[in-house]
Short mmCIF file of C-alpha atoms and ligand atoms in Angstrom, two decimals:
data_model
loop_
_atom_site.label_atom_id
_atom_site.label_comp_id
_atom_site.label_asym_id
_atom_site.label_seq_id
_atom_site.Cartn_x
_atom_site.Cartn_y
_atom_site.Cartn_z
CA MET A 1 8.52 -16.94 -1.48
CA ASN A 2 12.15 -18.45 -2.30
CA VAL A 3 13.52 -15.98 -4.60
CA LYS A 4 16.98 -16.48 -6.43
CA LEU A 5 18.93 -14.59 -9.26
CA SER A 6 20.76 -16.48 -11.89
CA PHE A 7 23.17 -15.00 -14.52
CA THR A 8 23.56 -18.00 -16.57
CA PRO A 9 22.05 -18.49 -19.92
CA VAL A 10 18.43 -20.25 -19.97
CA SER A 11 19.98 -23.61 -20.96
CA GLN A 12 21.99 -23.70 -17.74
CA ASN A 13 19.12 -23.08 -15.46
CA PRO A 14 16.80 -26.35 -15.76
CA VAL A 15 13.18 -25.70 -14.38
CA ASP A 16 9.83 -27.07 -14.24
CA LEU A 17 8.20 -23.80 -15.77
CA LEU A 18 9.71 -21.26 -17.81
CA ALA A 19 7.88 -17.97 -17.98
CA VAL A 20 8.64 -15.37 -20.76
CA VAL A 21 7.19 -11.90 -21.04
CA LEU A 22 6.46 -10.22 -24.41
CA ASP A 23 6.22 -6.68 -24.89
CA ASP A 24 5.74 -4.35 -28.07
CA GLU A 25 8.45 -1.96 -27.33
CA LYS A 26 10.93 -4.07 -25.22
CA THR A 27 12.39 -7.21 -25.51
CA LEU A 28 13.19 -8.87 -21.97
CA HIS A 29 14.66 -12.18 -22.69
CA GLU A 30 17.09 -13.99 -24.48
CA ILE A 31 17.01 -17.41 -24.95
CA ASP A 32 19.78 -19.89 -26.10
CA ASP A 33 17.56 -23.04 -26.59
CA PRO A 34 16.17 -23.42 -30.26
CA ALA A 35 13.12 -25.51 -29.19
CA LEU A 36 12.24 -22.87 -26.40
CA GLN A 37 12.75 -20.02 -28.79
CA ALA A 38 10.14 -21.62 -31.15
CA HIS A 39 7.49 -21.74 -28.61
CA VAL A 40 8.10 -18.16 -27.90
CA GLN A 41 7.94 -16.95 -31.39
CA ARG A 42 4.86 -19.04 -31.90
CA ALA A 43 3.24 -17.52 -28.85
CA ALA A 44 4.20 -14.05 -30.29
CA ALA A 45 2.40 -14.82 -33.76
CA ALA A 46 -0.60 -15.92 -31.94
CA PHE A 47 -0.41 -12.91 -29.82
CA ARG A 48 -0.16 -10.22 -32.69
CA ASP A 49 -3.11 -12.03 -34.80
CA LYS A 50 -5.00 -12.03 -31.39
CA SER A 51 -5.85 -15.81 -31.69
CA LEU A 52 -4.64 -16.11 -28.02
CA LYS A 53 -6.82 -14.39 -25.60
CA ARG A 54 -4.65 -15.04 -22.28
CA GLU A 55 -1.39 -16.76 -21.86
CA TYR A 56 0.43 -19.20 -24.20
CA TYR A 57 1.15 -22.28 -22.37
CA ALA A 58 2.91 -25.48 -23.70
CA THR A 59 4.35 -28.55 -21.98
CA LEU A 60 7.82 -29.93 -23.48
CA GLU A 61 8.17 -33.43 -23.74
CA GLY A 62 11.60 -34.51 -22.99
CA ALA A 63 12.93 -31.37 -23.09
CA LYS A 64 15.94 -30.61 -20.55
CA VAL A 65 15.44 -26.94 -19.93
CA ALA A 66 11.91 -26.74 -18.83
CA LYS A 67 8.84 -29.31 -18.50
CA ALA A 68 6.57 -26.27 -19.34
CA VAL A 69 6.73 -22.76 -20.84
CA VAL A 70 4.44 -19.95 -20.32
CA VAL A 71 4.45 -17.13 -22.32
CA TYR A 72 2.45 -13.62 -21.68
CA TRP A 73 1.96 -10.68 -23.77
CA SER A 74 1.90 -7.24 -22.03
CA PRO A 75 -0.06 -5.16 -24.48
CA GLN A 76 -2.96 -7.55 -23.61
CA LEU A 77 -3.52 -5.84 -20.25
CA LYS A 78 -4.37 -2.23 -21.30
CA SER A 79 -4.85 -0.27 -18.30
CA TRP A 80 -1.08 -0.46 -16.92
CA ASN A 81 2.31 -0.48 -18.12
CA LEU A 82 4.94 -3.14 -18.32
CA TRP A 83 6.33 -2.77 -14.93
CA GLU A 84 2.97 -3.41 -13.40
CA ASN A 85 2.29 -5.94 -15.91
CA LEU A 86 5.43 -7.74 -15.30
CA LYS A 87 4.19 -8.05 -11.54
CA THR A 88 0.96 -9.49 -12.74
CA PHE A 89 2.24 -11.96 -15.11
CA THR A 90 4.96 -13.05 -12.38
CA ALA A 91 1.96 -13.65 -10.10
CA ARG A 92 0.18 -15.42 -12.71
CA ALA A 93 2.91 -17.87 -13.35
CA LEU A 94 3.48 -18.73 -9.95
CA ARG A 95 -0.02 -19.56 -9.40
CA LEU A 96 -0.16 -21.35 -12.46
CA ALA A 97 2.88 -23.37 -11.11
CA ARG A 98 1.22 -23.78 -7.86
CA ASP A 99 -1.79 -25.52 -9.57
CA TYR A 100 0.23 -27.76 -11.79
CA ARG A 101 2.85 -28.51 -8.91
CA LEU A 102 5.87 -26.94 -10.98
CA ALA A 103 8.01 -26.42 -7.99
CA ARG A 104 10.98 -24.68 -9.98
CA VAL A 105 9.77 -21.57 -11.81
CA GLY A 106 12.33 -19.77 -13.94
CA LEU A 107 11.36 -16.01 -15.38
CA VAL A 108 13.67 -14.80 -18.24
CA LEU A 109 14.70 -11.13 -17.75
CA ASN A 110 18.17 -11.50 -19.15
CA ALA A 111 17.89 -8.92 -21.94
CA LYS A 112 20.00 -5.90 -21.14
CA ASP A 113 17.07 -3.69 -20.99
CA ALA A 114 15.40 -5.65 -18.58
CA ALA A 115 17.78 -4.98 -15.94
CA PRO A 116 15.73 -2.17 -14.09
CA LEU A 117 12.56 -4.76 -13.91
CA VAL A 118 14.48 -7.36 -11.83
CA GLY A 119 12.93 -5.61 -8.79
CA LYS A 120 9.41 -5.36 -9.97
CA ALA A 121 9.29 -9.03 -10.67
CA VAL A 122 10.50 -9.82 -7.21
CA GLU A 123 7.49 -7.73 -5.94
CA GLY A 124 5.15 -9.75 -8.18
CA ALA A 125 6.26 -12.72 -6.50
CA VAL A 126 6.10 -11.83 -2.77
CA LEU A 127 2.69 -9.84 -3.41
CA GLY A 128 1.37 -12.37 -5.78
CA THR A 129 1.99 -15.54 -3.62
CA TYR A 130 0.15 -13.78 -0.38
CA THR A 131 -2.85 -15.30 0.81
CA PHE A 132 -4.61 -14.56 4.16
CA ASP A 133 -5.44 -18.27 5.34
CA LYS A 134 -4.96 -17.88 8.98
CA TYR A 135 -8.53 -18.82 9.82
CA ARG A 136 -8.80 -21.36 7.26
CA GLN A 137 -8.35 -24.92 8.07
CA GLU A 138 -7.10 -25.86 4.43
CA LYS A 139 -3.91 -24.07 3.72
CA ASP A 140 -1.43 -24.62 0.85
CA ASP A 141 2.27 -24.25 1.72
CA PHE A 142 3.47 -24.64 -1.81
CA PHE A 143 4.82 -21.18 -2.08
CA ALA A 144 6.24 -21.03 1.45
CA LYS A 145 7.84 -24.68 1.19
CA ASP A 146 8.42 -26.08 -2.40
CA ALA A 147 8.15 -23.14 -4.69
CA VAL A 148 11.42 -21.51 -5.93
CA LEU A 149 11.54 -18.73 -8.42
CA THR A 150 14.70 -17.93 -10.48
CA ILE A 151 14.79 -14.70 -12.09
CA LEU A 152 17.28 -15.05 -14.95
CA ALA A 153 19.17 -11.61 -15.33
CA HIS A 154 21.88 -10.21 -17.48
CA PRO A 155 25.33 -11.03 -16.18
CA ASP A 156 26.62 -7.17 -16.59
CA HIS A 157 24.04 -6.30 -14.19
CA GLN A 158 24.77 -8.56 -11.25
CA ALA A 159 25.34 -6.05 -8.28
CA ASP A 160 22.18 -3.91 -9.61
CA ALA A 161 19.97 -7.09 -9.86
CA GLU A 162 21.25 -7.93 -6.34
CA ALA A 163 20.43 -4.36 -4.80
CA ARG A 164 17.03 -4.12 -6.47
CA LYS A 165 16.36 -7.88 -5.29
CA ALA A 166 16.83 -6.72 -1.50
CA ARG A 167 15.12 -3.64 -1.88
CA TYR A 168 11.94 -5.15 -3.44
CA LEU A 169 11.82 -8.19 -1.09
CA TRP A 170 12.10 -6.21 1.95
CA VAL A 171 9.44 -3.48 0.85
CA SER A 172 7.08 -6.10 -0.56
CA GLU A 173 7.00 -7.94 2.76
CA ASN A 174 6.14 -4.89 4.46
CA VAL A 175 3.15 -4.31 2.22
CA ASN A 176 2.24 -7.93 2.97
CA ARG A 177 2.63 -7.39 6.44
CA ALA A 178 0.39 -4.34 6.01
CA ARG A 179 -2.36 -6.37 4.24
CA THR A 180 -2.03 -8.96 7.12
CA LEU A 181 -3.00 -6.32 9.50
CA VAL A 182 -5.77 -4.94 7.61
CA ASN A 183 -7.10 -8.33 6.85
CA GLU A 184 -7.25 -9.37 10.60
CA PRO A 185 -10.46 -8.58 12.26
CA GLY A 186 -11.48 -6.11 14.72
CA ASN A 187 -11.50 -8.45 17.51
CA ALA A 188 -7.95 -9.16 16.99
CA VAL A 189 -6.26 -5.99 16.28
CA THR A 190 -7.51 -3.51 18.85
CA PRO A 191 -5.83 -0.16 19.56
CA GLU A 192 -3.65 -1.93 21.99
CA VAL A 193 -2.68 -4.48 19.97
CA PHE A 194 -1.65 -1.84 17.25
CA ALA A 195 0.59 -0.17 19.65
CA ALA A 196 2.12 -3.40 20.92
CA GLU A 197 3.02 -4.48 17.16
CA ALA A 198 4.42 -0.99 16.58
CA GLY A 199 6.75 -1.58 19.82
CA GLU A 200 7.87 -4.79 18.43
CA ILE A 201 8.65 -3.16 14.97
CA ALA A 202 10.50 -0.12 16.80
CA ARG A 203 12.83 -2.64 18.56
CA GLU A 204 13.31 -4.88 15.50
CA VAL A 205 14.28 -1.99 12.88
CA GLU A 206 15.73 0.45 15.75
CA LEU A 207 13.28 3.18 15.69
CA GLU A 208 12.24 5.38 18.58
CA VAL A 209 8.81 4.62 19.72
CA GLU A 210 6.33 6.46 22.06
CA VAL A 211 2.77 5.14 22.88
CA LEU A 212 0.24 7.30 24.51
CA ASP A 213 -2.55 5.55 26.38
CA PRO A 214 -5.78 7.21 27.50
CA THR A 215 -4.13 8.84 30.42
CA ALA A 216 -1.45 9.95 28.49
CA LEU A 217 -3.52 11.39 25.96
CA GLN A 218 -5.98 13.16 28.52
CA ALA A 219 -2.82 14.61 30.10
CA LYS A 220 -1.52 16.04 26.67
CA GLY A 221 -4.92 17.40 25.44
CA TYR A 222 -5.56 14.87 22.68
CA ALA A 223 -9.34 14.95 22.66
CA GLY A 224 -10.03 13.59 19.17
CA ILE A 225 -8.79 9.79 19.98
CA LEU A 226 -10.25 9.75 23.43
CA ARG A 227 -13.59 11.09 22.05
CA VAL A 228 -13.84 8.74 19.12
CA GLY A 229 -12.86 5.78 21.72
CA ALA A 230 -15.14 6.83 24.30
CA GLY A 231 -17.86 4.06 23.33
CA SER A 232 -15.27 1.14 23.13
CA ALA A 233 -14.06 -1.17 25.29
CA ASN A 234 -10.89 -1.02 23.56
CA PRO A 235 -9.66 2.46 24.30
CA GLY A 236 -7.45 4.45 21.82
CA ARG A 237 -3.97 5.10 21.36
CA MET A 238 -1.71 7.21 19.79
CA VAL A 239 1.73 5.92 18.70
CA ILE A 240 4.74 7.65 17.64
CA LEU A 241 7.54 6.05 15.79
CA ARG A 242 10.85 7.95 14.69
CA HIS A 243 13.51 7.77 12.20
CA GLY A 244 16.24 10.01 12.73
CA PRO A 245 18.99 10.04 9.76
CA LYS A 246 22.86 10.14 10.48
CA LYS A 247 23.29 13.54 8.81
CA ALA A 248 21.08 16.17 10.55
CA SER A 249 18.01 17.02 8.43
CA LYS A 250 16.34 20.24 7.96
CA GLU A 251 13.12 18.58 6.89
CA THR A 252 10.97 16.36 8.90
CA ILE A 253 8.29 14.42 7.27
CA ALA A 254 5.36 13.45 9.51
CA LEU A 255 3.23 10.44 8.15
CA VAL A 256 -0.06 10.41 10.18
CA GLY A 257 -2.36 7.36 9.73
CA LYS A 258 -5.91 7.03 10.61
CA GLY A 259 -6.11 3.75 12.70
CA ILE A 260 -9.64 3.11 13.46
CA THR A 261 -9.47 -0.68 14.13
CA PHE A 262 -13.29 -0.93 13.66
CA ASP A 263 -15.74 1.71 12.59
CA SER A 264 -19.19 0.82 13.47
CA GLY A 265 -20.09 4.29 13.07
CA GLY A 266 -20.79 5.00 16.57
CA ILE A 267 -23.96 6.27 17.58
CA SER A 268 -24.80 7.27 14.04
CA LEU A 269 -24.51 3.67 13.45
CA LYS A 270 -23.67 2.48 9.99
CA PRO A 271 -26.22 0.12 8.02
CA GLY A 272 -25.37 -3.69 8.42
CA ASP A 273 -24.62 -4.44 5.06
CA LYS A 274 -20.91 -4.75 4.47
CA MET A 275 -20.27 -2.98 7.84
CA TRP A 276 -17.70 -5.84 8.29
CA GLU A 277 -15.60 -4.06 5.92
CA MET A 278 -15.01 -1.49 8.38
CA LYS A 279 -12.36 -3.85 10.11
CA GLY A 280 -10.08 -2.32 7.44
CA ASP A 281 -10.39 1.25 8.67
CA MET A 282 -6.92 1.12 10.22
CA ALA A 283 -5.47 0.79 6.65
CA GLY A 284 -4.01 4.33 6.72
CA ALA A 285 -2.13 3.65 9.94
CA ALA A 286 -1.06 0.21 8.79
CA ALA A 287 0.43 1.89 5.60
CA VAL A 288 2.25 4.16 7.72
CA LEU A 289 3.43 1.36 10.25
CA TYR A 290 4.88 -0.79 7.75
CA ALA A 291 6.48 2.25 5.86
CA MET A 292 8.34 2.95 8.94
CA ARG A 293 9.29 -0.31 9.36
CA ALA A 294 10.76 -0.71 5.92
CA LEU A 295 12.40 2.80 6.19
CA GLY A 296 13.97 1.59 9.62
CA LYS A 297 16.30 -0.49 7.35
CA ILE A 298 16.48 1.51 4.34
CA ARG A 299 17.40 4.69 6.46
CA PRO A 300 16.71 7.44 4.16
CA ASP A 301 18.59 10.72 4.42
CA VAL A 302 15.56 12.93 6.12
CA LYS A 303 13.83 12.78 9.45
CA VAL A 304 10.74 10.57 9.51
CA LEU A 305 7.81 10.20 12.03
CA GLY A 306 4.99 7.78 11.99
CA ILE A 307 1.96 8.84 14.05
CA LEU A 308 -0.56 6.34 14.13
CA CYS A 309 -4.11 7.70 15.47
CA CYS A 310 -5.71 4.35 16.82
CA ALA A 311 -9.33 4.03 18.21
CA GLU A 312 -12.26 1.85 17.98
CA ASN A 313 -15.58 3.38 16.87
CA MET A 314 -18.41 1.98 18.92
CA PRO A 315 -21.83 2.87 20.29
CA ASP A 316 -22.30 2.42 23.92
CA ALA A 317 -23.37 4.65 26.85
CA GLY A 318 -20.05 6.32 27.06
CA ALA A 319 -20.03 7.04 23.26
CA GLN A 320 -19.91 10.47 22.25
CA ARG A 321 -23.16 11.71 20.63
CA PRO A 322 -24.12 13.83 17.70
CA GLY A 323 -24.07 17.47 18.94
CA ASP A 324 -21.30 16.94 21.39
CA SER A 325 -18.23 19.38 21.07
CA PHE A 326 -14.81 19.20 22.06
CA THR A 327 -11.69 21.49 21.53
CA ALA A 328 -8.73 20.33 19.45
CA LYS A 329 -5.28 21.24 20.57
CA ASN A 330 -4.88 24.17 18.32
CA GLY A 331 -7.84 25.75 20.05
CA LYS A 332 -10.55 25.18 17.49
CA SER A 333 -13.71 23.75 19.15
CA VAL A 334 -15.49 21.04 16.91
CA MET A 335 -19.15 19.96 16.84
CA VAL A 336 -19.41 16.30 16.19
CA ASP A 337 -22.42 16.24 13.83
CA ASN A 338 -22.40 12.52 12.85
CA THR A 339 -20.14 10.04 15.02
CA ASP A 340 -19.40 8.28 11.73
CA ALA A 341 -17.14 10.94 10.65
CA GLU A 342 -14.74 9.71 13.11
CA GLY A 343 -11.61 9.65 11.03
CA ARG A 344 -11.05 13.30 10.98
CA LEU A 345 -11.29 13.55 14.58
CA VAL A 346 -8.54 11.15 15.56
CA LEU A 347 -6.30 12.64 12.54
CA LEU A 348 -6.62 16.01 14.07
CA ASP A 349 -4.53 14.79 16.93
CA GLY A 350 -1.87 13.29 14.58
CA LEU A 351 -1.51 16.71 12.62
CA ALA A 352 -1.25 18.67 16.29
CA ARG A 353 1.38 16.12 17.07
CA ALA A 354 3.11 16.46 13.84
CA GLY A 355 3.37 20.20 14.65
CA GLU A 356 4.67 19.63 18.09
CA GLU A 357 7.49 17.55 16.61
CA GLY A 358 8.29 20.40 14.16
CA ALA A 359 7.32 18.36 11.00
CA THR A 360 7.92 20.57 7.58
CA HIS A 361 6.06 17.98 5.69
CA VAL A 362 2.76 16.44 6.68
CA VAL A 363 1.36 13.60 4.76
CA ASP A 364 -1.72 11.94 6.29
CA ILE A 365 -3.45 9.11 4.73
CA ALA A 366 -7.07 7.61 5.68
CA THR A 367 -9.82 5.42 4.75
CA LEU A 368 -11.77 8.73 5.15
CA THR A 369 -14.65 8.98 2.90
CA GLY A 370 -17.22 6.96 1.08
CA ALA A 371 -17.39 9.92 -1.26
CA VAL A 372 -13.94 9.39 -2.45
CA VAL A 373 -15.13 5.69 -3.49
CA ARG A 374 -18.04 7.25 -5.40
CA ALA A 375 -15.79 9.93 -7.08
CA LEU A 376 -12.69 7.47 -8.19
CA GLY A 377 -13.96 3.98 -7.59
CA PRO A 378 -12.03 1.16 -6.07
CA SER A 379 -8.73 1.37 -7.63
CA VAL A 380 -7.76 5.23 -7.21
CA ALA A 381 -7.02 6.97 -4.27
CA GLY A 382 -7.57 10.58 -3.60
CA ILE A 383 -5.27 13.21 -2.94
CA LEU A 384 -5.58 16.78 -1.62
CA GLY A 385 -2.95 19.27 -0.17
CA THR A 386 -1.75 22.80 0.05
CA ASP A 387 1.77 22.25 -1.33
CA ARG A 388 1.99 21.67 -5.13
CA ASP A 389 5.65 20.02 -4.84
CA LEU A 390 4.57 17.47 -2.01
CA VAL A 391 1.29 16.32 -3.99
CA ARG A 392 3.26 15.92 -6.98
CA ARG A 393 5.99 13.98 -5.10
CA VAL A 394 3.45 11.67 -3.60
CA ILE A 395 1.53 11.26 -7.15
CA ARG A 396 4.95 10.47 -8.68
CA SER A 397 5.82 7.91 -5.87
CA GLY A 398 2.49 6.06 -6.51
CA GLU A 399 3.17 6.10 -10.25
CA ASN A 400 6.49 4.58 -9.59
CA HIS A 401 4.86 1.45 -7.76
CA GLY A 402 1.33 1.10 -9.41
CA GLU A 403 -0.34 2.94 -6.64
CA PRO A 404 -2.42 5.41 -8.56
CA PHE A 405 -3.61 8.84 -6.79
CA TRP A 406 -5.80 11.44 -8.43
CA GLU A 407 -5.92 15.01 -7.16
CA LEU A 408 -9.04 16.59 -6.01
CA PRO A 409 -9.46 20.39 -5.51
CA LEU A 410 -9.66 21.95 -1.89
CA VAL A 411 -12.68 24.33 -3.11
CA GLU A 412 -12.35 27.39 -0.98
CA GLU A 413 -15.95 28.27 -1.17
CA TYR A 414 -17.26 24.92 0.02
CA LYS A 415 -15.41 25.87 3.49
CA GLU A 416 -18.83 27.58 4.17
CA SER A 417 -20.62 24.31 4.62
CA LEU A 418 -18.57 23.68 7.68
CA LYS A 419 -19.88 26.33 9.82
CA THR A 420 -22.42 25.98 12.70
CA PRO A 421 -23.53 28.03 15.31
CA TYR A 422 -22.20 25.74 17.91
CA ALA A 423 -18.68 25.73 17.20
CA ASP A 424 -15.88 26.76 15.31
CA LEU A 425 -16.27 24.25 13.20
CA ASN A 426 -18.97 21.43 12.23
CA SER A 427 -17.50 17.96 11.80
CA ILE A 428 -19.14 17.20 8.75
CA ALA A 429 -20.34 19.70 5.76
CA ALA A 430 -23.93 20.65 5.44
CA GLY A 431 -25.62 19.48 2.07
CA GLY A 432 -23.30 16.35 1.81
CA LEU A 433 -21.80 17.00 -1.44
CA ALA A 434 -17.95 16.63 -2.28
CA GLY A 435 -17.75 14.74 0.89
CA ALA A 436 -14.00 13.86 0.14
CA ILE A 437 -13.31 17.62 -0.43
CA THR A 438 -14.91 18.83 2.53
CA ALA A 439 -13.22 16.05 4.54
CA GLY A 440 -9.97 17.83 3.38
CA LEU A 441 -11.08 21.23 4.07
CA PHE A 442 -11.79 20.21 7.57
CA LEU A 443 -8.33 18.58 8.30
CA ARG A 444 -6.66 21.47 6.75
CA GLU A 445 -7.80 23.50 9.77
CA PHE A 446 -5.70 21.39 11.99
CA VAL A 447 -2.58 21.25 9.85
CA PRO A 448 0.50 23.01 11.82
CA ASN A 449 1.33 26.41 10.49
CA GLY A 450 3.82 26.72 7.87
CA ALA A 451 4.01 22.82 7.06
CA ALA A 452 3.48 21.47 3.60
CA TRP A 453 0.48 19.08 3.59
CA ALA A 454 -0.91 16.21 1.55
CA HIS A 455 -3.85 14.35 2.45
CA LEU A 456 -4.30 10.81 1.02
CA ASP A 457 -8.11 9.26 0.75
CA ILE A 458 -7.38 5.73 0.47
CA ALA A 459 -11.07 4.33 0.94
CA GLY A 460 -11.13 2.84 -2.46
CA PRO A 461 -8.27 0.63 -2.63
CA MET A 462 -8.48 -0.60 1.09
CA PHE A 463 -9.57 -3.79 -0.10
CA LYS A 464 -10.65 -5.74 -3.32
CA ASP A 465 -13.72 -7.91 -3.26
CA LYS A 466 -11.85 -10.26 -6.03
CA GLU A 467 -8.52 -11.03 -7.43
CA TRP A 468 -6.71 -7.60 -8.99
CA LYS A 469 -3.55 -7.45 -10.73
CA TYR A 470 -0.96 -9.43 -8.66
CA PHE A 471 -3.24 -9.11 -5.66
CA ASP A 472 -5.50 -11.82 -4.33
CA ALA A 473 -8.98 -10.58 -2.97
CA GLY A 474 -8.52 -8.55 0.30
CA ALA A 475 -6.51 -5.99 1.57
CA LEU A 476 -3.75 -4.41 -0.78
CA GLY A 477 -1.41 -2.82 1.68
CA PHE A 478 -2.23 0.49 -0.29
CA GLY A 479 0.36 3.23 0.51
CA VAL A 480 3.21 1.36 2.02
CA LYS A 481 5.09 1.58 -1.51
CA THR A 482 4.34 5.36 -2.12
CA LEU A 483 5.20 6.44 1.38
CA VAL A 484 8.53 4.52 1.12
CA ASP A 485 9.41 5.65 -2.07
CA LEU A 486 8.53 9.33 -1.12
CA CYS A 487 11.00 9.17 2.00
CA GLU A 488 13.48 7.54 -0.17
CA ARG A 489 13.56 9.78 -2.95
CA PHE A 490 12.70 13.04 -0.77
CA ARG A 491 16.28 14.64 -1.78
CA ASP A 492 15.84 13.71 -5.31
CA PRO A 493 14.76 17.08 -7.62
CA LEU A 494 11.12 16.98 -8.54
CA ALA A 495 11.36 15.87 -12.38
N1 BES B 501 -14.48 4.70 7.40
C1 BES B 501 -15.33 5.44 6.67
C2 BES B 501 -15.31 5.82 5.06
C3 BES B 501 -15.25 4.71 4.17
C4 BES B 501 -16.29 4.43 3.74
C5 BES B 501 -14.11 3.83 4.14
C6 BES B 501 -16.40 3.06 2.63
C7 BES B 501 -13.95 2.79 3.26
C8 BES B 501 -14.93 2.39 2.56
C9 BES B 501 -15.63 6.75 7.27
O1 BES B 501 -15.51 6.85 8.86
C10 BES B 501 -16.94 7.22 7.40
O2 BES B 501 -17.77 6.74 7.68
N2 BES B 501 -17.16 8.28 6.65
C11 BES B 501 -18.48 8.76 6.15
C12 BES B 501 -18.66 10.33 6.41
C13 BES B 501 -20.15 10.93 6.72
C14 BES B 501 -20.53 10.74 7.70
C15 BES B 501 -19.89 12.67 6.41
C16 BES B 501 -19.01 8.38 4.86
O3 BES B 501 -18.07 8.44 3.96
O4 BES B 501 -20.25 8.02 4.70
MN1 MN B 502 -17.00 6.42 10.12
ZN1 ZN B 503 -14.03 5.37 9.36
#
C-alpha cells in the first residue's frame, strides 16, 4: 500500500475519493473548498439526526478537487475510541475505493488536533488492505499497484507526521507478516520453516539468533518441546532472538511464544470440527517473531529476547501418551494428563531459557486455552501475572493499539487441582473449571525465580471468522503491536 503525506490545503490535492472523518469532540479536518464543505455539513446533519446508518457518499460532478467524497461518523462505532475508528474508516474508505476503482484516495487529517492520528491512519491503511490470497487463483492487485493514499496533514506537524508514518508503516507491516504466518497452513509452516524464517529475519534486522534442533534440545535438557513433538514427522525447534541496546541495560525482557505449528491434540485427539483452526496455534510465537523484527529496527533502550517454542502436536506411535511423565529443567516433574494441553509443556522450556538468559521480565504469549475464549470471547485476550506493574504495562500497551487484555486472577486455592500422586504437577487441573487460570498457575511453577512475569492468553483473538474493525477475516497478528509498544515504552514511567 502506497501511503503519502501532503501538507498543502485540500484544494491543492486532487484525488478520486476524498475521505473525511467526523467526531463529536474533535475536528480532524479543515476544508478550503466550499462545495466539499457543504457535503461534509450535510453529512454531519444526517448523522446527528440518525437518518444515516453508515457512511455518507456522494459523487461530485465536474469538481476538480475530488470525484467523490465519503464521510464517516465516529460515534456510530460504539465500542471503540476515535483512534480505533479512524483505522476502521481508513480501511473502509480504501475498500470503497477498490470497489469503485478510485485509485487516488485522500484522507483529511489536517486540523491541528489531528496530528497524533496520522500514524493510526497509516496503520488502518496497511492492516485494512491486507488479504491472504496466496492460495487463490483470483487476486486483486489494486492496493499493491494502483492505489495511492494521501494523508493530508497540518503543515506545522510535518516532521512529527513523517516520523509517525514511518513508525506505523513498519510496525503494521510486521503485523501483516505475523498474520500471514498464522494464516499459512501447517503443511507450509513447520517448526523447521519457522526457525528458518527467524534466521532470515535475524540477518535482515541484525538480531542475534540461535536455533536449537532436537539434538541440541536433548543435550540441553529441554524436554517439553521434545515430548510434544515426539509424534510428529516435523520435529520441534527452540529459537532465541536477541536485541542488545547500545547502552548497557540492567533489565532484560524475555518474550516467550507458543509455536505449535499444528495442534491436533495428539493422542488426546481433538474432534474434527474446526480442528483446522489449530494451524494458528503458533500465533503467540508469530507475535514474538514479528515484534522482534519490528524492534530490530526500532532498537529500544532495553535488552529484549524472543524465545519461540515450536513443535507440532500429532498422534503417532512415537507420540507422548496420557499418563507419561517427564522432568522439566527446574527439576519439577509433570504428568501429561491430556496431550492436548501441549502449549504449557513447550512454554516451560521457554521459561527455563528466559531464566538462563537472566531475564528480569518475562512475558509469554500463547493461544493456550479454549477456556479463555469461553470467558472473554473472540475479541479480548486474557492476562495473568505475578507482577502488578508488568501486567499494567501490557494492558496499557494493548489499549494504545486496540488490543484489549483483561486480567484474570491467579487464584491460589486452585493450585490444589494440579496435584497428582504420580508427579510434582499434573499437566491439567482436575475438575476442568477455570481452565485459563489453572493453565496460568501451571506456568507460574516454571517462571524463573525473581523474574516479573505476565502470561497473555490470546486464544480468542487468534482468528476472526469474518471482517472485524479494519481486519479482513483470518488472523489478526494479535500481540505484535502490544509487545512492540511494551518494549518501546519500557523506560517510560507507568502512568
Ligand atoms: N491450542 C489449544 C487452545 C485453543 C482452543 C486455542 C481454541 C485457540 C482456540 C490448546 O492447546 C488446547 O488444546 N487446550 C485445551 C486444554 C485442555 C486439554 C486442558 C483446551 O483448552 O481445551
Ligand atoms: Mn492443544
Ligand atoms: Zn494448542
